[in-house]
Amino acid sequence: AGTWRLPDRGMWEARDAERHHLSSKVFCWVALDRAVELAPRLGERADPARWAAIRDEIRATVLRAGWNEQVGAYTGVFGSAELDASALLLPLVRFLPATDPRMRATIAAVERELGTGDGLVRRWPTDPAAFLMCSFWLVECLVLAGEPERGRALFERAVTHANDVGLFSEQVDPVSGAQVGNTPQALSHIGLISAAWRLTDPATD
């Protein structure tokens, strides 16, 4: 509530500068939204009216400043034209439904511009390797957008990038198919489980 207006380095820990990252603002919204839900259990410490007001201000800011009309999608940083796969989180945290027209456009743009065609998704256009967690986010988004078969096909391609004992690294080189980055990577396996659960029960939350 007190710091959401500040720039930061984002979930990908940018090394060059602090910016107003879409995902950071959305996660501030998530914290306040869930705090409002938990308020009845928090006793005198709770301030749900204030939390809700700031939550709604964050939402309005993200919807206004996060959308790039020229790109036709929500981008990674306010005012930037660069796509970022972290925008796929919006439906997954209940910020926007995947069926929202702008969210649908964002999902399509990420798949088209950041997808490698073999079930992998880069975090941003110049990312040297695909990030497996992002691939599984796209699976979930497709399911939530009413395209479970496309989501399943993407999932089945993504899981072929496990190693010989069924474990996933952090990233995959889209040219050689080699696993790169931290191995095994917990985030990749969390993404796998979440996507599999979503495919099994699309209504899960």
PDB file of C-alpha atoms in Angstrom:
ATOM      1  CA  ALA A   1       0.000   0.000   0.000  1.00  0.00           C
ATOM      2  CA  GLY A   2       2.831   2.377   0.785  1.00  0.00           C
ATOM      3  CA  THR A   3       5.319   1.577  -1.951  1.00  0.00           C
ATOM      4  CA  TRP A   4       3.414   0.411  -5.023  1.00  0.00           C
ATOM      5  CA  ARG A   5       4.042   3.702  -6.877  1.00  0.00           C
ATOM      6  CA  LEU A   6       7.816   3.227  -6.701  1.00  0.00           C
ATOM      7  CA  PRO A   7       9.796   1.769  -9.624  1.00  0.00           C
ATOM      8  CA  ASP A   8      11.674  -1.476  -9.095  1.00  0.00           C
ATOM      9  CA  ARG A   9      13.725  -4.085 -10.943  1.00  0.00           C
ATOM     10  CA  GLY A  10      10.785  -6.370 -11.657  1.00  0.00           C
ATOM     11  CA  MET A  11      10.361 -10.099 -11.231  1.00  0.00           C
ATOM     12  CA  TRP A  12      13.188 -10.791 -13.685  1.00  0.00           C
ATOM     13  CA  GLU A  13      15.583  -8.667 -11.575  1.00  0.00           C
ATOM     14  CA  ALA A  14      16.656  -6.227 -14.305  1.00  0.00           C
ATOM     15  CA  ARG A  15      20.271  -5.167 -13.824  1.00  0.00           C
ATOM     16  CA  ASP A  16      20.225  -1.828 -15.659  1.00  0.00           C
ATOM     17  CA  ALA A  17      17.558   0.399 -14.084  1.00  0.00           C
ATOM     18  CA  GLU A  18      14.435   0.531 -11.958  1.00  0.00           C
ATOM     19  CA  ARG A  19      11.155   0.877 -13.859  1.00  0.00           C
ATOM     20  CA  HIS A  20       7.416   0.626 -13.353  1.00  0.00           C
ATOM     21  CA  HIS A  21       6.975  -3.066 -14.127  1.00  0.00           C
ATOM     22  CA  LEU A  22       3.485  -4.317 -14.883  1.00  0.00           C
ATOM     23  CA  SER A  23       3.944  -7.534 -12.917  1.00  0.00           C
ATOM     24  CA  SER A  24       5.158  -5.665  -9.820  1.00  0.00           C
ATOM     25  CA  LYS A  25       2.069  -3.459  -9.778  1.00  0.00           C
ATOM     26  CA  VAL A  26      -0.177  -6.467 -10.318  1.00  0.00           C
ATOM     27  CA  PHE A  27       1.403  -8.338  -7.420  1.00  0.00           C
ATOM     28  CA  CYS A  28       0.816  -5.306  -5.184  1.00  0.00           C
ATOM     29  CA  TRP A  29      -2.820  -5.515  -6.303  1.00  0.00           C
ATOM     30  CA  VAL A  30      -2.848  -9.224  -5.441  1.00  0.00           C
ATOM     31  CA  ALA A  31      -1.488  -8.580  -1.942  1.00  0.00           C
ATOM     32  CA  LEU A  32      -4.145  -5.976  -1.207  1.00  0.00           C
ATOM     33  CA  ASP A  33      -6.958  -7.941  -2.843  1.00  0.00           C
ATOM     34  CA  ARG A  34      -6.194 -11.014  -0.730  1.00  0.00           C
ATOM     35  CA  ALA A  35      -5.727  -8.864   2.372  1.00  0.00           C
ATOM     36  CA  VAL A  36      -9.258  -7.562   1.906  1.00  0.00           C
ATOM     37  CA  GLU A  37     -10.486 -11.159   1.681  1.00  0.00           C
ATOM     38  CA  LEU A  38      -8.583 -12.066   4.850  1.00  0.00           C
ATOM     39  CA  ALA A  39      -9.640  -8.945   6.764  1.00  0.00           C
ATOM     40  CA  PRO A  40     -12.430 -10.616   8.807  1.00  0.00           C
ATOM     41  CA  ARG A  41      -9.793 -12.928  10.307  1.00  0.00           C
ATOM     42  CA  LEU A  42      -7.280 -10.214  11.117  1.00  0.00           C
ATOM     43  CA  GLY A  43      -9.104  -8.425  13.893  1.00  0.00           C
ATOM     44  CA  GLU A  44      -8.235  -4.853  14.788  1.00  0.00           C
ATOM     45  CA  ARG A  45      -5.127  -4.883  12.577  1.00  0.00           C
ATOM     46  CA  ALA A  46      -7.252  -4.966   9.440  1.00  0.00           C
ATOM     47  CA  ASP A  47      -7.981  -1.847   7.418  1.00  0.00           C
ATOM     48  CA  PRO A  48     -10.004  -3.286   4.523  1.00  0.00           C
ATOM     49  CA  ALA A  49     -11.536   0.020   3.398  1.00  0.00           C
ATOM     50  CA  ARG A  50      -8.096   1.583   2.884  1.00  0.00           C
ATOM     51  CA  TRP A  51      -6.683  -1.573   1.319  1.00  0.00           C
ATOM     52  CA  ALA A  52      -9.622  -1.832  -1.083  1.00  0.00           C
ATOM     53  CA  ALA A  53      -9.300   1.811  -2.144  1.00  0.00           C
ATOM     54  CA  ILE A  54      -5.588   1.421  -2.933  1.00  0.00           C
ATOM     55  CA  ARG A  55      -6.207  -1.929  -4.618  1.00  0.00           C
ATOM     56  CA  ASP A  56      -8.732  -0.291  -6.926  1.00  0.00           C
ATOM     57  CA  GLU A  57      -6.333   2.578  -7.654  1.00  0.00           C
ATOM     58  CA  ILE A  58      -3.630   0.092  -8.649  1.00  0.00           C
ATOM     59  CA  ARG A  59      -6.044  -1.747 -10.911  1.00  0.00           C
ATOM     60  CA  ALA A  60      -7.088   1.436 -12.687  1.00  0.00           C
ATOM     61  CA  THR A  61      -3.438   2.436 -13.118  1.00  0.00           C
ATOM     62  CA  VAL A  62      -2.448  -0.931 -14.588  1.00  0.00           C
ATOM     63  CA  LEU A  63      -5.375  -0.966 -16.994  1.00  0.00           C
ATOM     64  CA  ARG A  64      -4.516   2.537 -18.166  1.00  0.00           C
ATOM     65  CA  ALA A  65      -0.701   2.616 -18.133  1.00  0.00           C
ATOM     66  CA  GLY A  66       0.013  -1.059 -18.771  1.00  0.00           C
ATOM     67  CA  TRP A  67      -1.791  -1.232 -22.112  1.00  0.00           C
ATOM     68  CA  ASN A  68       0.142  -0.215 -25.221  1.00  0.00           C
ATOM     69  CA  GLU A  69      -2.225   0.730 -28.017  1.00  0.00           C
ATOM     70  CA  GLN A  70       0.442   0.526 -30.736  1.00  0.00           C
ATOM     71  CA  VAL A  71       1.525  -2.955 -29.688  1.00  0.00           C
ATOM     72  CA  GLY A  72      -2.037  -4.050 -28.979  1.00  0.00           C
ATOM     73  CA  ALA A  73      -1.080  -5.740 -25.721  1.00  0.00           C
ATOM     74  CA  TYR A  74      -0.147  -5.251 -22.089  1.00  0.00           C
ATOM     75  CA  THR A  75       3.613  -4.788 -22.047  1.00  0.00           C
ATOM     76  CA  GLY A  76       6.232  -5.487 -19.409  1.00  0.00           C
ATOM     77  CA  VAL A  77       6.876  -1.901 -18.329  1.00  0.00           C
ATOM     78  CA  PHE A  78       4.593   1.135 -18.298  1.00  0.00           C
ATOM     79  CA  GLY A  79       5.256   3.157 -21.442  1.00  0.00           C
ATOM     80  CA  SER A  80       7.309   0.413 -23.091  1.00  0.00           C
ATOM     81  CA  ALA A  81       6.584  -1.304 -26.400  1.00  0.00           C
ATOM     82  CA  GLU A  82       8.395  -4.499 -25.380  1.00  0.00           C
ATOM     83  CA  LEU A  83       6.309  -7.583 -24.744  1.00  0.00           C
ATOM     84  CA  ASP A  84       6.990  -9.583 -21.613  1.00  0.00           C
ATOM     85  CA  ALA A  85       5.649 -13.033 -20.791  1.00  0.00           C
ATOM     86  CA  SER A  86       4.954 -11.910 -17.217  1.00  0.00           C
ATOM     87  CA  ALA A  87       1.767 -10.295 -18.579  1.00  0.00           C
ATOM     88  CA  LEU A  88       0.390 -13.848 -18.765  1.00  0.00           C
ATOM     89  CA  LEU A  89       0.057 -13.735 -14.988  1.00  0.00           C
ATOM     90  CA  LEU A  90      -2.925 -11.373 -15.084  1.00  0.00           C
ATOM     91  CA  PRO A  91      -5.551 -14.121 -15.559  1.00  0.00           C
ATOM     92  CA  LEU A  92      -3.700 -16.529 -13.273  1.00  0.00           C
ATOM     93  CA  VAL A  93      -3.942 -14.167 -10.279  1.00  0.00           C
ATOM     94  CA  ARG A  94      -7.532 -13.142 -11.149  1.00  0.00           C
ATOM     95  CA  PHE A  95      -6.610  -9.606 -12.146  1.00  0.00           C
ATOM     96  CA  LEU A  96      -8.334  -9.973 -15.534  1.00  0.00           C
ATOM     97  CA  PRO A  97     -10.201 -12.884 -17.114  1.00  0.00           C
ATOM     98  CA  ALA A  98      -8.388 -14.530 -20.015  1.00  0.00           C
ATOM     99  CA  THR A  99     -11.503 -13.862 -22.104  1.00  0.00           C
ATOM    100  CA  ASP A 100     -11.163 -10.080 -21.725  1.00  0.00           C
ATOM    101  CA  PRO A 101     -10.518  -8.691 -25.245  1.00  0.00           C
ATOM    102  CA  ARG A 102      -7.296  -6.935 -24.276  1.00  0.00           C
ATOM    103  CA  MET A 103      -6.097  -9.974 -22.368  1.00  0.00           C
ATOM    104  CA  ARG A 104      -6.876 -12.221 -25.329  1.00  0.00           C
ATOM    105  CA  ALA A 105      -4.861  -9.876 -27.531  1.00  0.00           C
ATOM    106  CA  THR A 106      -1.966 -10.001 -25.063  1.00  0.00           C
ATOM    107  CA  ILE A 107      -1.995 -13.799 -24.912  1.00  0.00           C
ATOM    108  CA  ALA A 108      -1.987 -13.957 -28.712  1.00  0.00           C
ATOM    109  CA  ALA A 109       0.856 -11.436 -28.956  1.00  0.00           C
ATOM    110  CA  VAL A 110       3.000 -13.304 -26.431  1.00  0.00           C
ATOM    111  CA  GLU A 111       2.398 -16.611 -28.190  1.00  0.00           C
ATOM    112  CA  ARG A 112       3.155 -15.092 -31.599  1.00  0.00           C
ATOM    113  CA  GLU A 113       6.144 -12.920 -30.708  1.00  0.00           C
ATOM    114  CA  LEU A 114       7.736 -14.742 -27.780  1.00  0.00           C
ATOM    115  CA  GLY A 115       6.801 -18.343 -28.574  1.00  0.00           C
ATOM    116  CA  THR A 116       9.420 -20.499 -30.285  1.00  0.00           C
ATOM    117  CA  GLY A 117       6.946 -22.827 -31.996  1.00  0.00           C
ATOM    118  CA  ASP A 118       7.865 -25.954 -30.042  1.00  0.00           C
ATOM    119  CA  GLY A 119       6.051 -25.348 -26.772  1.00  0.00           C
ATOM    120  CA  LEU A 120       8.558 -22.841 -25.412  1.00  0.00           C
ATOM    121  CA  VAL A 121       8.153 -19.158 -24.550  1.00  0.00           C
ATOM    122  CA  ARG A 122      10.835 -16.498 -24.033  1.00  0.00           C
ATOM    123  CA  ARG A 123      10.449 -13.898 -21.298  1.00  0.00           C
ATOM    124  CA  TRP A 124      11.119 -10.997 -23.699  1.00  0.00           C
ATOM    125  CA  PRO A 125      12.059 -10.718 -27.397  1.00  0.00           C
ATOM    126  CA  THR A 126      15.847 -10.759 -26.923  1.00  0.00           C
ATOM    127  CA  ASP A 127      15.904 -13.403 -24.181  1.00  0.00           C
ATOM    128  CA  PRO A 128      18.613 -15.856 -25.308  1.00  0.00           C
ATOM    129  CA  ALA A 129      16.705 -18.900 -24.046  1.00  0.00           C
ATOM    130  CA  ALA A 130      13.109 -19.877 -23.400  1.00  0.00           C
ATOM    131  CA  PHE A 131      11.867 -19.834 -19.799  1.00  0.00           C
ATOM    132  CA  LEU A 132       9.899 -22.983 -18.989  1.00  0.00           C
ATOM    133  CA  MET A 133       7.654 -21.363 -16.370  1.00  0.00           C
ATOM    134  CA  CYS A 134       6.390 -18.956 -19.045  1.00  0.00           C
ATOM    135  CA  SER A 135       5.513 -21.872 -21.315  1.00  0.00           C
ATOM    136  CA  PHE A 136       3.299 -23.344 -18.610  1.00  0.00           C
ATOM    137  CA  TRP A 137       1.707 -19.934 -17.931  1.00  0.00           C
ATOM    138  CA  LEU A 138       0.694 -19.818 -21.589  1.00  0.00           C
ATOM    139  CA  VAL A 139      -0.887 -23.270 -21.271  1.00  0.00           C
ATOM    140  CA  GLU A 140      -3.022 -22.040 -18.376  1.00  0.00           C
ATOM    141  CA  CYS A 141      -4.009 -18.877 -20.211  1.00  0.00           C
ATOM    142  CA  LEU A 142      -5.161 -20.833 -23.252  1.00  0.00           C
ATOM    143  CA  VAL A 143      -7.280 -23.098 -21.073  1.00  0.00           C
ATOM    144  CA  LEU A 144      -8.823 -20.113 -19.271  1.00  0.00           C
ATOM    145  CA  ALA A 145      -9.479 -18.429 -22.631  1.00  0.00           C
ATOM    146  CA  GLY A 146     -11.570 -21.417 -23.708  1.00  0.00           C
ATOM    147  CA  GLU A 147      -8.935 -23.162 -25.830  1.00  0.00           C
ATOM    148  CA  PRO A 148      -8.114 -26.302 -23.810  1.00  0.00           C
ATOM    149  CA  GLU A 149      -7.076 -28.367 -26.810  1.00  0.00           C
ATOM    150  CA  ARG A 150      -4.495 -25.818 -27.902  1.00  0.00           C
ATOM    151  CA  GLY A 151      -3.340 -25.596 -24.297  1.00  0.00           C
ATOM    152  CA  ARG A 152      -2.984 -29.363 -24.083  1.00  0.00           C
ATOM    153  CA  ALA A 153      -1.006 -29.493 -27.343  1.00  0.00           C
ATOM    154  CA  LEU A 154       1.361 -26.806 -26.056  1.00  0.00           C
ATOM    155  CA  PHE A 155       1.703 -28.632 -22.738  1.00  0.00           C
ATOM    156  CA  GLU A 156       2.584 -31.890 -24.470  1.00  0.00           C
ATOM    157  CA  ARG A 157       5.300 -30.152 -26.485  1.00  0.00           C
ATOM    158  CA  ALA A 158       6.683 -28.348 -23.433  1.00  0.00           C
ATOM    159  CA  VAL A 159       7.052 -31.503 -21.331  1.00  0.00           C
ATOM    160  CA  THR A 160       9.296 -33.088 -23.963  1.00  0.00           C
ATOM    161  CA  HIS A 161      12.027 -30.762 -22.710  1.00  0.00           C
ATOM    162  CA  ALA A 162      12.468 -32.706 -19.459  1.00  0.00           C
ATOM    163  CA  ASN A 163      15.818 -34.426 -19.022  1.00  0.00           C
ATOM    164  CA  ASP A 164      16.430 -38.185 -18.889  1.00  0.00           C
ATOM    165  CA  VAL A 165      15.113 -38.450 -15.320  1.00  0.00           C
ATOM    166  CA  GLY A 166      12.061 -36.250 -15.928  1.00  0.00           C
ATOM    167  CA  LEU A 167      13.378 -33.040 -14.390  1.00  0.00           C
ATOM    168  CA  PHE A 168      13.251 -29.531 -15.808  1.00  0.00           C
ATOM    169  CA  SER A 169      15.840 -26.798 -15.866  1.00  0.00           C
ATOM    170  CA  GLU A 170      15.107 -23.099 -15.621  1.00  0.00           C
ATOM    171  CA  GLN A 171      15.512 -22.468 -19.352  1.00  0.00           C
ATOM    172  CA  VAL A 172      15.904 -24.296 -22.643  1.00  0.00           C
ATOM    173  CA  ASP A 173      18.020 -23.243 -25.618  1.00  0.00           C
ATOM    174  CA  PRO A 174      15.448 -23.099 -28.441  1.00  0.00           C
ATOM    175  CA  VAL A 175      18.084 -23.951 -31.063  1.00  0.00           C
ATOM    176  CA  SER A 176      19.915 -26.883 -29.492  1.00  0.00           C
ATOM    177  CA  GLY A 177      17.221 -27.984 -27.037  1.00  0.00           C
ATOM    178  CA  ALA A 178      19.815 -28.042 -24.262  1.00  0.00           C
ATOM    179  CA  GLN A 179      18.734 -27.311 -20.711  1.00  0.00           C
ATOM    180  CA  VAL A 180      20.348 -24.153 -19.363  1.00  0.00           C
ATOM    181  CA  GLY A 181      20.216 -22.227 -16.118  1.00  0.00           C
ATOM    182  CA  ASN A 182      19.466 -23.703 -12.724  1.00  0.00           C
ATOM    183  CA  THR A 183      18.748 -27.443 -12.846  1.00  0.00           C
ATOM    184  CA  PRO A 184      16.466 -28.693 -11.466  1.00  0.00           C
ATOM    185  CA  GLN A 185      14.402 -25.529 -11.175  1.00  0.00           C
ATOM    186  CA  ALA A 186      11.503 -25.505  -8.711  1.00  0.00           C
ATOM    187  CA  LEU A 187       9.623 -22.801 -10.646  1.00  0.00           C
ATOM    188  CA  SER A 188       9.518 -24.961 -13.765  1.00  0.00           C
ATOM    189  CA  HIS A 189       8.032 -27.853 -11.803  1.00  0.00           C
ATOM    190  CA  ILE A 190       5.498 -25.585 -10.091  1.00  0.00           C
ATOM    191  CA  GLY A 191       4.472 -24.387 -13.547  1.00  0.00           C
ATOM    192  CA  LEU A 192       4.179 -27.972 -14.762  1.00  0.00           C
ATOM    193  CA  ILE A 193       1.932 -28.956 -11.849  1.00  0.00           C
ATOM    194  CA  SER A 194      -0.254 -25.846 -12.152  1.00  0.00           C
ATOM    195  CA  ALA A 195      -0.705 -26.309 -15.904  1.00  0.00           C
ATOM    196  CA  ALA A 196      -1.510 -30.013 -15.518  1.00  0.00           C
ATOM    197  CA  TRP A 197      -4.040 -29.211 -12.803  1.00  0.00           C
ATOM    198  CA  ARG A 198      -5.605 -26.500 -14.969  1.00  0.00           C
ATOM    199  CA  LEU A 199      -5.944 -28.927 -17.868  1.00  0.00           C
ATOM    200  CA  THR A 200      -7.525 -31.506 -15.557  1.00  0.00           C
ATOM    201  CA  ASP A 201      -9.896 -29.036 -13.895  1.00  0.00           C
ATOM    202  CA  PRO A 202     -10.214 -25.722 -15.795  1.00  0.00           C
ATOM    203  CA  ALA A 203     -12.368 -24.261 -13.013  1.00  0.00           C
ATOM    204  CA  THR A 204      -9.660 -24.698 -10.396  1.00  0.00           C
ATOM    205  CA  ASP A 205      -8.549 -21.537  -8.602  1.00  0.00           C
TER     206      ASP A 205
END
